[in-house]
Each structure stands twice: as structure tokens, then as C-alpha cells.
Backbone as numpy.savetxt, mean C-alpha at the origin, in Angstrom:
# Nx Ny Nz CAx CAy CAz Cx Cy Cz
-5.10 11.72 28.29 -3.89 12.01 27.51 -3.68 10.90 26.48
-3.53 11.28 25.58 -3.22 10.36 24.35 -1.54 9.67 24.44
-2.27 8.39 24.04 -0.46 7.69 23.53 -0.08 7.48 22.14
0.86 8.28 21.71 1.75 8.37 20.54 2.05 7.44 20.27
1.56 6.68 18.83 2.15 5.27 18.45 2.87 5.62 16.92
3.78 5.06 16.67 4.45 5.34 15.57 4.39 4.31 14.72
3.55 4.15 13.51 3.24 3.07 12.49 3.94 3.09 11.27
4.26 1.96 11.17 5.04 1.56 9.90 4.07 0.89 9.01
3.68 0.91 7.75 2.90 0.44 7.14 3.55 -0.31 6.03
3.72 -1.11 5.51 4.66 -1.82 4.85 3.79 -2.64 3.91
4.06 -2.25 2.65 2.63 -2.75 1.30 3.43 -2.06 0.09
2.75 -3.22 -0.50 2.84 -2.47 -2.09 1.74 -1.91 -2.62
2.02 -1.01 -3.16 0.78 -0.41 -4.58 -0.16 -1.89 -5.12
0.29 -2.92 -5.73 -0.42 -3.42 -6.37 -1.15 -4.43 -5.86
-1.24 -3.89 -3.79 -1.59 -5.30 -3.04 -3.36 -4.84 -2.50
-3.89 -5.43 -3.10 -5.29 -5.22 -3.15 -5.92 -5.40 -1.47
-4.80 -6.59 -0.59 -5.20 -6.45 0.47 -4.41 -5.29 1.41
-3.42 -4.33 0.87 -2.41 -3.39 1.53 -3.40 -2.29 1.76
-4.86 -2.03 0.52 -5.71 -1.14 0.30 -6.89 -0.84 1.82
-7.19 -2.46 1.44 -8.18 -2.85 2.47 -7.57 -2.98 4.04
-6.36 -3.06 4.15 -5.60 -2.82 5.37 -5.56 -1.62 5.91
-5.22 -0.97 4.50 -5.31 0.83 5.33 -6.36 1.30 5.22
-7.63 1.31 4.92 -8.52 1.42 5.38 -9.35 1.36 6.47
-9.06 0.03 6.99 -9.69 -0.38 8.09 -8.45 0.47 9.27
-7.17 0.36 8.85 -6.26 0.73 10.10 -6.88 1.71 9.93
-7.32 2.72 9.30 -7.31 4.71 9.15 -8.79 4.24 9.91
-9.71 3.24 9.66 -10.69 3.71 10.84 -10.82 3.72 11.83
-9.94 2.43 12.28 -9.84 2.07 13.21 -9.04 3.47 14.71
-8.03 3.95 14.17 -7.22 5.20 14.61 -8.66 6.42 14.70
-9.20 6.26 13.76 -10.78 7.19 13.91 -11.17 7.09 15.13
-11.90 5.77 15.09 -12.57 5.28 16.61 -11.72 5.18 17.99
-9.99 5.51 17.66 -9.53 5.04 19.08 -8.63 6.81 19.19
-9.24 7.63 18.52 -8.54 8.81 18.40 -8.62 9.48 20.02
-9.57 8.91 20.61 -9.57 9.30 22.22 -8.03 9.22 22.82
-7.86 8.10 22.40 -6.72 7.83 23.59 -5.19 7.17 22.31
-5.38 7.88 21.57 -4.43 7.13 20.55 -4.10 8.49 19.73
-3.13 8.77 19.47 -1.73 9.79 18.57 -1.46 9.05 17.80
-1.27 8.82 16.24 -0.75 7.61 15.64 -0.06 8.60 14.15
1.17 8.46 14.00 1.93 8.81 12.51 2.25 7.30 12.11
1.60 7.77 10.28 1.79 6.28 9.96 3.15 6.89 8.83
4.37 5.94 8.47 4.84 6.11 7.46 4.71 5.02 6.68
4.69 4.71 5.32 4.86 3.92 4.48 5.74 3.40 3.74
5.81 2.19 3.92 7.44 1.44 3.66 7.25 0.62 2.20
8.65 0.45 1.88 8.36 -0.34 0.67 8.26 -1.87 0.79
7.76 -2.28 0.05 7.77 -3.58 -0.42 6.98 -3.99 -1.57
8.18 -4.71 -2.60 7.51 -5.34 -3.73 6.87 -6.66 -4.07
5.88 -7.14 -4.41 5.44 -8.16 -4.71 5.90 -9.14 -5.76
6.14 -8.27 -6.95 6.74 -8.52 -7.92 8.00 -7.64 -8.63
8.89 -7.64 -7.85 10.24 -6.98 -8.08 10.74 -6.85 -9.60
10.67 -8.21 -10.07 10.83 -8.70 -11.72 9.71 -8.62 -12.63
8.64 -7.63 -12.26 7.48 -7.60 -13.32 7.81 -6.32 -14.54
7.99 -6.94 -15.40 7.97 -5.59 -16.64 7.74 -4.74 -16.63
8.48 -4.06 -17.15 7.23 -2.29 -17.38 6.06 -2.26 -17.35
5.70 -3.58 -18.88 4.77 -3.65 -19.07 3.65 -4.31 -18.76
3.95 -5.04 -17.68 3.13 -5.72 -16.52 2.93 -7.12 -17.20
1.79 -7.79 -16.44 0.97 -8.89 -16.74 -0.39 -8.74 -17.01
-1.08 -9.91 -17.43 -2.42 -9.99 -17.01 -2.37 -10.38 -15.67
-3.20 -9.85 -15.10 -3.72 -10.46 -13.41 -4.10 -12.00 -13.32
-5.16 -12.30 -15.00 -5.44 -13.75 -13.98 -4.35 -14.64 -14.11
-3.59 -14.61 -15.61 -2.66 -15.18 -15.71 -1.15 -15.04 -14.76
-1.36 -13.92 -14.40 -0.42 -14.05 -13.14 -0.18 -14.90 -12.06
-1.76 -14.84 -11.63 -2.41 -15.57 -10.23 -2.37 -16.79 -10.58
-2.53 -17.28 -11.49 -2.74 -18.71 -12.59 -0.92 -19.30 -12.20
0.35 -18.51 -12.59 0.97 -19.04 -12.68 2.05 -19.18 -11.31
1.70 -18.10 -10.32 2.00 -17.60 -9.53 1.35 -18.65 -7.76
0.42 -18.81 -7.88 -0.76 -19.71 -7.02 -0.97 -21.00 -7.70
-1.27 -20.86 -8.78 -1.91 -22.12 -9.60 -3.47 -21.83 -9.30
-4.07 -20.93 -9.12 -5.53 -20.58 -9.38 -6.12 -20.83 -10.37
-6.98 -21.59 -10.75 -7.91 -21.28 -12.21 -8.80 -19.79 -12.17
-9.07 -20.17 -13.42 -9.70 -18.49 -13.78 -10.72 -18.54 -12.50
-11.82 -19.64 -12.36 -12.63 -19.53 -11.73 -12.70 -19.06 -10.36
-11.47 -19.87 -9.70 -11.18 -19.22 -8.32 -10.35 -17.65 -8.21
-9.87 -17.27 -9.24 -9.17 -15.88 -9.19 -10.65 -14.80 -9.83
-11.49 -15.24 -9.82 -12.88 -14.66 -10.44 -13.47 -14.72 -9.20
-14.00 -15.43 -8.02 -14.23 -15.89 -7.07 -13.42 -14.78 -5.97
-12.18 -14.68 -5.63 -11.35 -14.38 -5.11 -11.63 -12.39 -4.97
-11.28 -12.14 -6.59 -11.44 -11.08 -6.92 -13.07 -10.14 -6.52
-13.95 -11.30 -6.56 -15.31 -10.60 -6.36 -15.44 -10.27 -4.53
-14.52 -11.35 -4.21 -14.77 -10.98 -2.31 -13.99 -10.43 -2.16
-12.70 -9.44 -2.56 -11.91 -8.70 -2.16 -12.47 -7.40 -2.66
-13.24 -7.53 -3.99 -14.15 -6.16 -3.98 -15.45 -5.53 -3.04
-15.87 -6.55 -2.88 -16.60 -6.86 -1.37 -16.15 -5.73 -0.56
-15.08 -6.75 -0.02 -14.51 -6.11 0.90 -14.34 -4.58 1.12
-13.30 -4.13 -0.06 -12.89 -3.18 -0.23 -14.53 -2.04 -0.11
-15.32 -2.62 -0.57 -16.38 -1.86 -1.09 -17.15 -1.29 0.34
-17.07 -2.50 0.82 -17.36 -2.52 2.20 -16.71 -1.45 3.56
-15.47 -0.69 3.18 -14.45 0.20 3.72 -14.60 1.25 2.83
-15.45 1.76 1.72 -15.59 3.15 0.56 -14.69 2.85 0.09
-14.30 2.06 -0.45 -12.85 1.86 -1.90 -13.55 1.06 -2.83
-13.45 1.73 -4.18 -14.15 1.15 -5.45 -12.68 -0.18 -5.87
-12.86 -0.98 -6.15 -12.15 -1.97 -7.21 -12.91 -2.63 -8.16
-12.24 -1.85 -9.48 -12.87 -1.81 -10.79 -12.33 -2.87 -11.11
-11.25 -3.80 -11.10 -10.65 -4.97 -11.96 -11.60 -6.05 -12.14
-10.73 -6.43 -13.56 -11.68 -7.97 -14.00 -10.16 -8.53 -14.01
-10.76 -9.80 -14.97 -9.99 -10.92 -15.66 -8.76 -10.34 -16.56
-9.15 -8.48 -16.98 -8.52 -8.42 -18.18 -7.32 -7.31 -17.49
-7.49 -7.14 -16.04 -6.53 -6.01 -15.04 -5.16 -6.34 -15.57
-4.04 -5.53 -15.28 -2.94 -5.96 -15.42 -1.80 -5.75 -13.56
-1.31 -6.38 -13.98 0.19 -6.03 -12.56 0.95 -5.42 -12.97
1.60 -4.15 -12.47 2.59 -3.63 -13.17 3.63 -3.37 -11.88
4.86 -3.10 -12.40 5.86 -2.89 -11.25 6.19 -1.98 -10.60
5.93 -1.63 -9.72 5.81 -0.53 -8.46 6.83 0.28 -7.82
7.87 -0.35 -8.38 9.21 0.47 -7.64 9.37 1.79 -7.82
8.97 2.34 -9.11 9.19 3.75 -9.23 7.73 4.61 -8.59
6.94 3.85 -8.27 5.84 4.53 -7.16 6.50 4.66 -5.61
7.39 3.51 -5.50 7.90 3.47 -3.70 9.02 4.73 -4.18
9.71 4.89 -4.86 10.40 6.06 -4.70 9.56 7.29 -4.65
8.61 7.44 -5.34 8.24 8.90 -4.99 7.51 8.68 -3.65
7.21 7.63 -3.25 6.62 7.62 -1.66 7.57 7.75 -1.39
8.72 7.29 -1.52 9.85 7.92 -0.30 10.19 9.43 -0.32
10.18 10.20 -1.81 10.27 11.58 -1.62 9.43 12.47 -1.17
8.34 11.72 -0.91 6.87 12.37 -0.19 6.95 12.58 0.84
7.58 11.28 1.45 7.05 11.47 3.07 7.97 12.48 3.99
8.75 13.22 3.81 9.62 14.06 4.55 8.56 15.50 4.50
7.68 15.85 2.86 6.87 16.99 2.87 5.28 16.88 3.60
5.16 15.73 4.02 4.02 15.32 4.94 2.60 15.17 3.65
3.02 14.46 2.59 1.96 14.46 1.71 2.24 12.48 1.18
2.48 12.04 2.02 2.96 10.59 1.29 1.57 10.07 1.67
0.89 10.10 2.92 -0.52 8.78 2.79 -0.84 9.55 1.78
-1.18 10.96 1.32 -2.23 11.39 -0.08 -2.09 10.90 -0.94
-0.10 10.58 -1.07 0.18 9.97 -2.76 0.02 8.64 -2.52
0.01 8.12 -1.18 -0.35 6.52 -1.36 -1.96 6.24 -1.83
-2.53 7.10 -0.93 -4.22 6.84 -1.50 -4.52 7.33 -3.16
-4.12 8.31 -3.70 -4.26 8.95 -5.02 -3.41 7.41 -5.86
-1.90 7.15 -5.18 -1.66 5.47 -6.22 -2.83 4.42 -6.47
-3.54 3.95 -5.01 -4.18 3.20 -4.93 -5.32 3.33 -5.67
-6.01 4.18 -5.88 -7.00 4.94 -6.65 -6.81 4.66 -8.14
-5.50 5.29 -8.61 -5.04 5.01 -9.60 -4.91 3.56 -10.46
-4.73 2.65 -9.46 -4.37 1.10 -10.05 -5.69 0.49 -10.06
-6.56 0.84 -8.95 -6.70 0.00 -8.62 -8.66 0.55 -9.07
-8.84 1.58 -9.29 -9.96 1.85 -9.47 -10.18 3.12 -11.44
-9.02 3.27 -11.39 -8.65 3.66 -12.44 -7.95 2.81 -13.64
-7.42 1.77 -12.69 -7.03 0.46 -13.65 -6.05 1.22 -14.79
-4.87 2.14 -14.08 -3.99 2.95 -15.01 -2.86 1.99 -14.58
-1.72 2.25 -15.25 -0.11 1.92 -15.34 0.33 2.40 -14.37
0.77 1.97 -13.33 1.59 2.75 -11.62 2.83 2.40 -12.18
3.87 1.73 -13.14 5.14 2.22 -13.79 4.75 2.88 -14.45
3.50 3.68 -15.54 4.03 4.77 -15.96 4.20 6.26 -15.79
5.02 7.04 -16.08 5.64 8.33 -15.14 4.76 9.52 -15.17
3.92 9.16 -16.18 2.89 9.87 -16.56 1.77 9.98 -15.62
1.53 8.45 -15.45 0.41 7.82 -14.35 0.52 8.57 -12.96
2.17 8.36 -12.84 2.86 8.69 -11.74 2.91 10.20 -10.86
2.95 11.09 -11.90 2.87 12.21 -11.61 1.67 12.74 -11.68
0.92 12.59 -12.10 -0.79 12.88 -12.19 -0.82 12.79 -10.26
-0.45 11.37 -10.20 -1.16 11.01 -8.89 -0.13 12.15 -7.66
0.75 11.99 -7.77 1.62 13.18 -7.17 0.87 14.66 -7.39
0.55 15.06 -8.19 -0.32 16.47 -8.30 -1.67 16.39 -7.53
-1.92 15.01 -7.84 -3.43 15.37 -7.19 -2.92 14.76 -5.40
-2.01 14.39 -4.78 -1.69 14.60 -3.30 -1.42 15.94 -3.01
-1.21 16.81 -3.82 -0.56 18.17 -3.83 1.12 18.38 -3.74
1.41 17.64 -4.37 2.72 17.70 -4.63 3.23 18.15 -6.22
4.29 18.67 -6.47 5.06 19.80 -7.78 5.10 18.63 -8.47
4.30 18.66 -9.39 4.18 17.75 -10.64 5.63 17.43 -11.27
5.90 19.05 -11.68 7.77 19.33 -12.26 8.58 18.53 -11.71
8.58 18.49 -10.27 9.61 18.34 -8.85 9.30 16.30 -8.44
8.36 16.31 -8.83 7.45 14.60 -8.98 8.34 13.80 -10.42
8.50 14.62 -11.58 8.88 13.81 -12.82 10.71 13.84 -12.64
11.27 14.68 -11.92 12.62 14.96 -12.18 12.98 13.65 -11.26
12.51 13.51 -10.40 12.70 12.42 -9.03 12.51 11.07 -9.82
11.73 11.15 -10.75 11.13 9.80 -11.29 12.31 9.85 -12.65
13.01 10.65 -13.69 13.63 10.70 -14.67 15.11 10.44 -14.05
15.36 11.03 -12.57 16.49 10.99 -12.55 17.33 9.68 -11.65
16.00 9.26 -11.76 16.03 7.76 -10.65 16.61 7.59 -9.11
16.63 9.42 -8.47 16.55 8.98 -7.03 15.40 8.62 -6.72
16.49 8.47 -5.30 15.90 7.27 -4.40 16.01 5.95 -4.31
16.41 5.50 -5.50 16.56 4.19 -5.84 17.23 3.59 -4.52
18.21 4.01 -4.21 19.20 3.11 -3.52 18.59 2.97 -2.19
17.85 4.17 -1.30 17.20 4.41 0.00 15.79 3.12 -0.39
15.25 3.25 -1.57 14.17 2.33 -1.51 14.49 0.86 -1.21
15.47 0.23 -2.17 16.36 -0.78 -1.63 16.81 -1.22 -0.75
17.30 -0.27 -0.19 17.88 -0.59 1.32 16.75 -0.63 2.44
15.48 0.17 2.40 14.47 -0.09 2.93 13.39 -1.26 2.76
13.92 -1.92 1.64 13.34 -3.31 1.24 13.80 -4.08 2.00
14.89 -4.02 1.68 15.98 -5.14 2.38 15.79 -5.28 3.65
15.73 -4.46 4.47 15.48 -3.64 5.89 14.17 -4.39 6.35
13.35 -4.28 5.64 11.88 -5.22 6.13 11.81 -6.22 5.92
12.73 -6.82 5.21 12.82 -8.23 4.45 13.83 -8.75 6.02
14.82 -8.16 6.07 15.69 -8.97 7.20 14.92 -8.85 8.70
13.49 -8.25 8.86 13.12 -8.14 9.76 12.19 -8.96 9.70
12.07 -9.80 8.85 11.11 -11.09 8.69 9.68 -11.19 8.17
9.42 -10.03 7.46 8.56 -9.58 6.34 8.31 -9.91 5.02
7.68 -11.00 5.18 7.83 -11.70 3.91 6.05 -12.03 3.53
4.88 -11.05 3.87 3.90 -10.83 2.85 3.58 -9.32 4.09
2.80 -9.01 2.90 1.68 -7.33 3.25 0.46 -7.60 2.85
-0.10 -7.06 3.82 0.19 -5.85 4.65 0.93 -5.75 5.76
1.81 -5.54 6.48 2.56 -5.35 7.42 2.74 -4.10 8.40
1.45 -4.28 9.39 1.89 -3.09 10.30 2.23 -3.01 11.48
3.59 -2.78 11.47 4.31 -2.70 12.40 4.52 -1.48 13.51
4.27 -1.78 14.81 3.42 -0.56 15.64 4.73 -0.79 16.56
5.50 0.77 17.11 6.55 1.24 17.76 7.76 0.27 17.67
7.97 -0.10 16.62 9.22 -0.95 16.55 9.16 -2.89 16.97
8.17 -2.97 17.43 7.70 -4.18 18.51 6.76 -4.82 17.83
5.62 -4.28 18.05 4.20 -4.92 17.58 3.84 -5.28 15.98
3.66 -6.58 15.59 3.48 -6.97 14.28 1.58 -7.32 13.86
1.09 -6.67 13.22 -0.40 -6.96 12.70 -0.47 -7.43 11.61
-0.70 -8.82 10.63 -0.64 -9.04 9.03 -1.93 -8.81 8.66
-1.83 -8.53 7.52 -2.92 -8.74 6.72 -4.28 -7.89 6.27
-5.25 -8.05 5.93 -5.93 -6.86 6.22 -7.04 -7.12 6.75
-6.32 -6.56 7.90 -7.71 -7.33 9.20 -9.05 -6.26 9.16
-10.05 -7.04 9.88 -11.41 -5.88 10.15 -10.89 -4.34 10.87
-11.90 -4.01 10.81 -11.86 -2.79 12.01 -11.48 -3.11 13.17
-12.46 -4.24 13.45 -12.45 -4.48 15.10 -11.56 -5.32 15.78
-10.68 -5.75 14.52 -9.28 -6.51 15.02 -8.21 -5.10 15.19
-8.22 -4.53 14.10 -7.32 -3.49 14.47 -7.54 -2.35 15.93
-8.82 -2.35 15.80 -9.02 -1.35 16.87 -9.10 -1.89 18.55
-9.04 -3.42 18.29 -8.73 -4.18 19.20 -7.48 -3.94 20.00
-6.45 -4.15 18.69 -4.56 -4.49 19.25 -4.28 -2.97 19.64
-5.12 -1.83 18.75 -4.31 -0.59 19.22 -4.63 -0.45 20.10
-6.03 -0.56 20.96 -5.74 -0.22 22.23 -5.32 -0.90 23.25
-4.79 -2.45 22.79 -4.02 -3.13 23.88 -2.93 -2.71 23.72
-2.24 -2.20 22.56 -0.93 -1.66 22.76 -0.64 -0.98 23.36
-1.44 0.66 23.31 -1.79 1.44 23.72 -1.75 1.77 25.54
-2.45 0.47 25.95 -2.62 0.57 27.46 -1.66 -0.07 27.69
-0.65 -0.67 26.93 0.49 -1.48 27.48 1.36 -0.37 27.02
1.18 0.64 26.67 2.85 1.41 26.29 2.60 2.05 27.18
């Protein structure tokens, strides 16, 4: 008999390790699908709350943000593509990528997830930024990726023009923030269990089934 675990996934769009986190978690739930039930929802959190419309450059971000030189954010960038590459996720970025601000992506994840299509629009975002190297603030960007989860393109731009959600996304920030969430990836398993970062397979597939035999 399987045990029902209820996952909170807590990342931003523009977190290169939030990508490589859900990856490895989605295999990991693969390999432990014997004895493991798992609904994941996806929570907000921003990295850069105050980033422009029109974003940044990436290295200069990391540059001012870390204090990285180009060299080590060149360095950095090549083992997180690695990585990623290493789990079937392409990451196309260079030196010349940009950051853009994500909030109006966590709202349509929040209007997603009630129609049971939000991991699609999270994977179709991620795709989008991060291998398509498109604008995730723009609404354009935005709704593309909403059509291709299978969600009403029409019903995707009105949500994004008319700025719900706003306030539920907020308050769900806040919400992970007062729960002591202060980097992502963050997956938080039945209310209790905390995992950071974006661990291997075999770390994740480790804790779920100690959770698992402990729930």
C-alpha cells in the first residue's frame, strides 16, 4: 500500500537550481512510486522581487549580487549546465542571459494549480527561460507557455492583464518566508519535513522513503 505524501515545492522560475531540484525530485518519486503517492504543489518565491521588467544581465547580476567575477559565474554556469544536462534539461545561457522578474509567472501558477495543469506550466516556464532564453515578465512569453501546458491562452492573458492573484501570491510569499524559507529550492514534505537545494536523485530518494516508513 502506498503512502500519500503531500509536497510543497517552493522555487522561483529564474532559479536554475529550483530546475535541477525538480527534476531529480520527479525521479526520484519515479523510482519510489512502489510505496510512495506524492502531489506536488508549487509555491511562490522570488529571488529578485525588485528586478525590472526589463531584467538584468545575469553576469552582472551575479557580479553585483555575490561579488563573482565573470570567470567564476562562467565556471559556475558551465557546472550547473552539467548538471541540469545530466537530469534531460537543456540550459542554453551564457554571459549575455538576462534575469527577469517572475511574479507575474507565480500568479498564473497559482491560477493553474486548482485545473491540475500547474507542474506543465511550471516545466513549459522553465523551458521557456531557461532553454529558450525568452522574457518570463513578458505576457506574451507568458501565455505561449500556458497554451502549451494546455491551458486557455484567452483565460491565461485576462489573469495576467487583470492582475489577479496578486494578493494570494503575496500572502503565499510571506507564508514561506515566516516559515523560515529564505533560499530554493525548498521542499517541504507533509507540513514537517524540510529538503534544500537541488539535491541528487539518491539524496532525494533517500529522505522519501525514510519519510515514508516513518509516516
Amino acid at each position: 500500500m502506498s503512502t500519500r505524501l503531500k509536497i510543497d515545492f517552493v522555487s522561483d522560475i529564474s532559479c536554475p537550481w529550483c530546475i535541477i531540484g525538480l527534476r531529480a525530485l520527479e525521479e526520484a518519486l519515479a523510482r519510489t512510486s512502489d510505496v510512495i503517492d506524492a502531489a506536488i504543489t508549487f509555491q511562490p518565491f522570488e529571488l529578485n522581487p525588485d528586478m525590472p521588467t526589463e531584467g538584468q544581465n545575469i553576469a552582472e547580476h551575479v557580479a553585483q549580487k555575490y561579488g563573482s567575477t565573470p570567470e567564476q559565474s562562467a565556471t559556475n554556469r558551465a557546472m550547473i549546465r552539467a548538471r541540469a544536462a545530466d537530469l534531460g534539461f537543456t540550459m542554453a545561457g551564457n554571459a549575455h542571459s538576462r534575469i527577469y522578474n517572475s511574479f507575474d509567472a507565480h500568479r498564473l501558477l497559482h491560477w493553474a494549480e486548482p485545473s491540475g495543469h500547474q507542474a506543465a506550466l511550471k516545466r513549459a516556464l522553465f523551458d521557456a527561460y531557461f532553454t529558450q532564453g525568452q522574457n518570463i515578465s513578458d505576457y506574451d512569453v507568458l501565455v505561449s507557455a500556458a497554451e502549451a501546458a494546455g491551458l486557455d491562452p484567452v483565460a491565461a492573458r485576462a489573469v495576467l492583464t487583470s492582475g489577479q492573484f496578486a494578493q494570494e501570491v503575496r500572502a503565499a510569499e510571506q507564508f514561506w518566508h515566516q516559515q523560515g524559507i529564505t533560499a530554493v529550492p525548498a521542499v517541504v514534505i507533509n507540513d514537517r519535513y524540510l529538503i534544500l537545494g537541488g539535491q541528487p536523485i539518491e539524496a532525494f530518494e533517500k529522505a522519501l522513503r525514510a519519510i515514508a516508513a516513518e509516516a
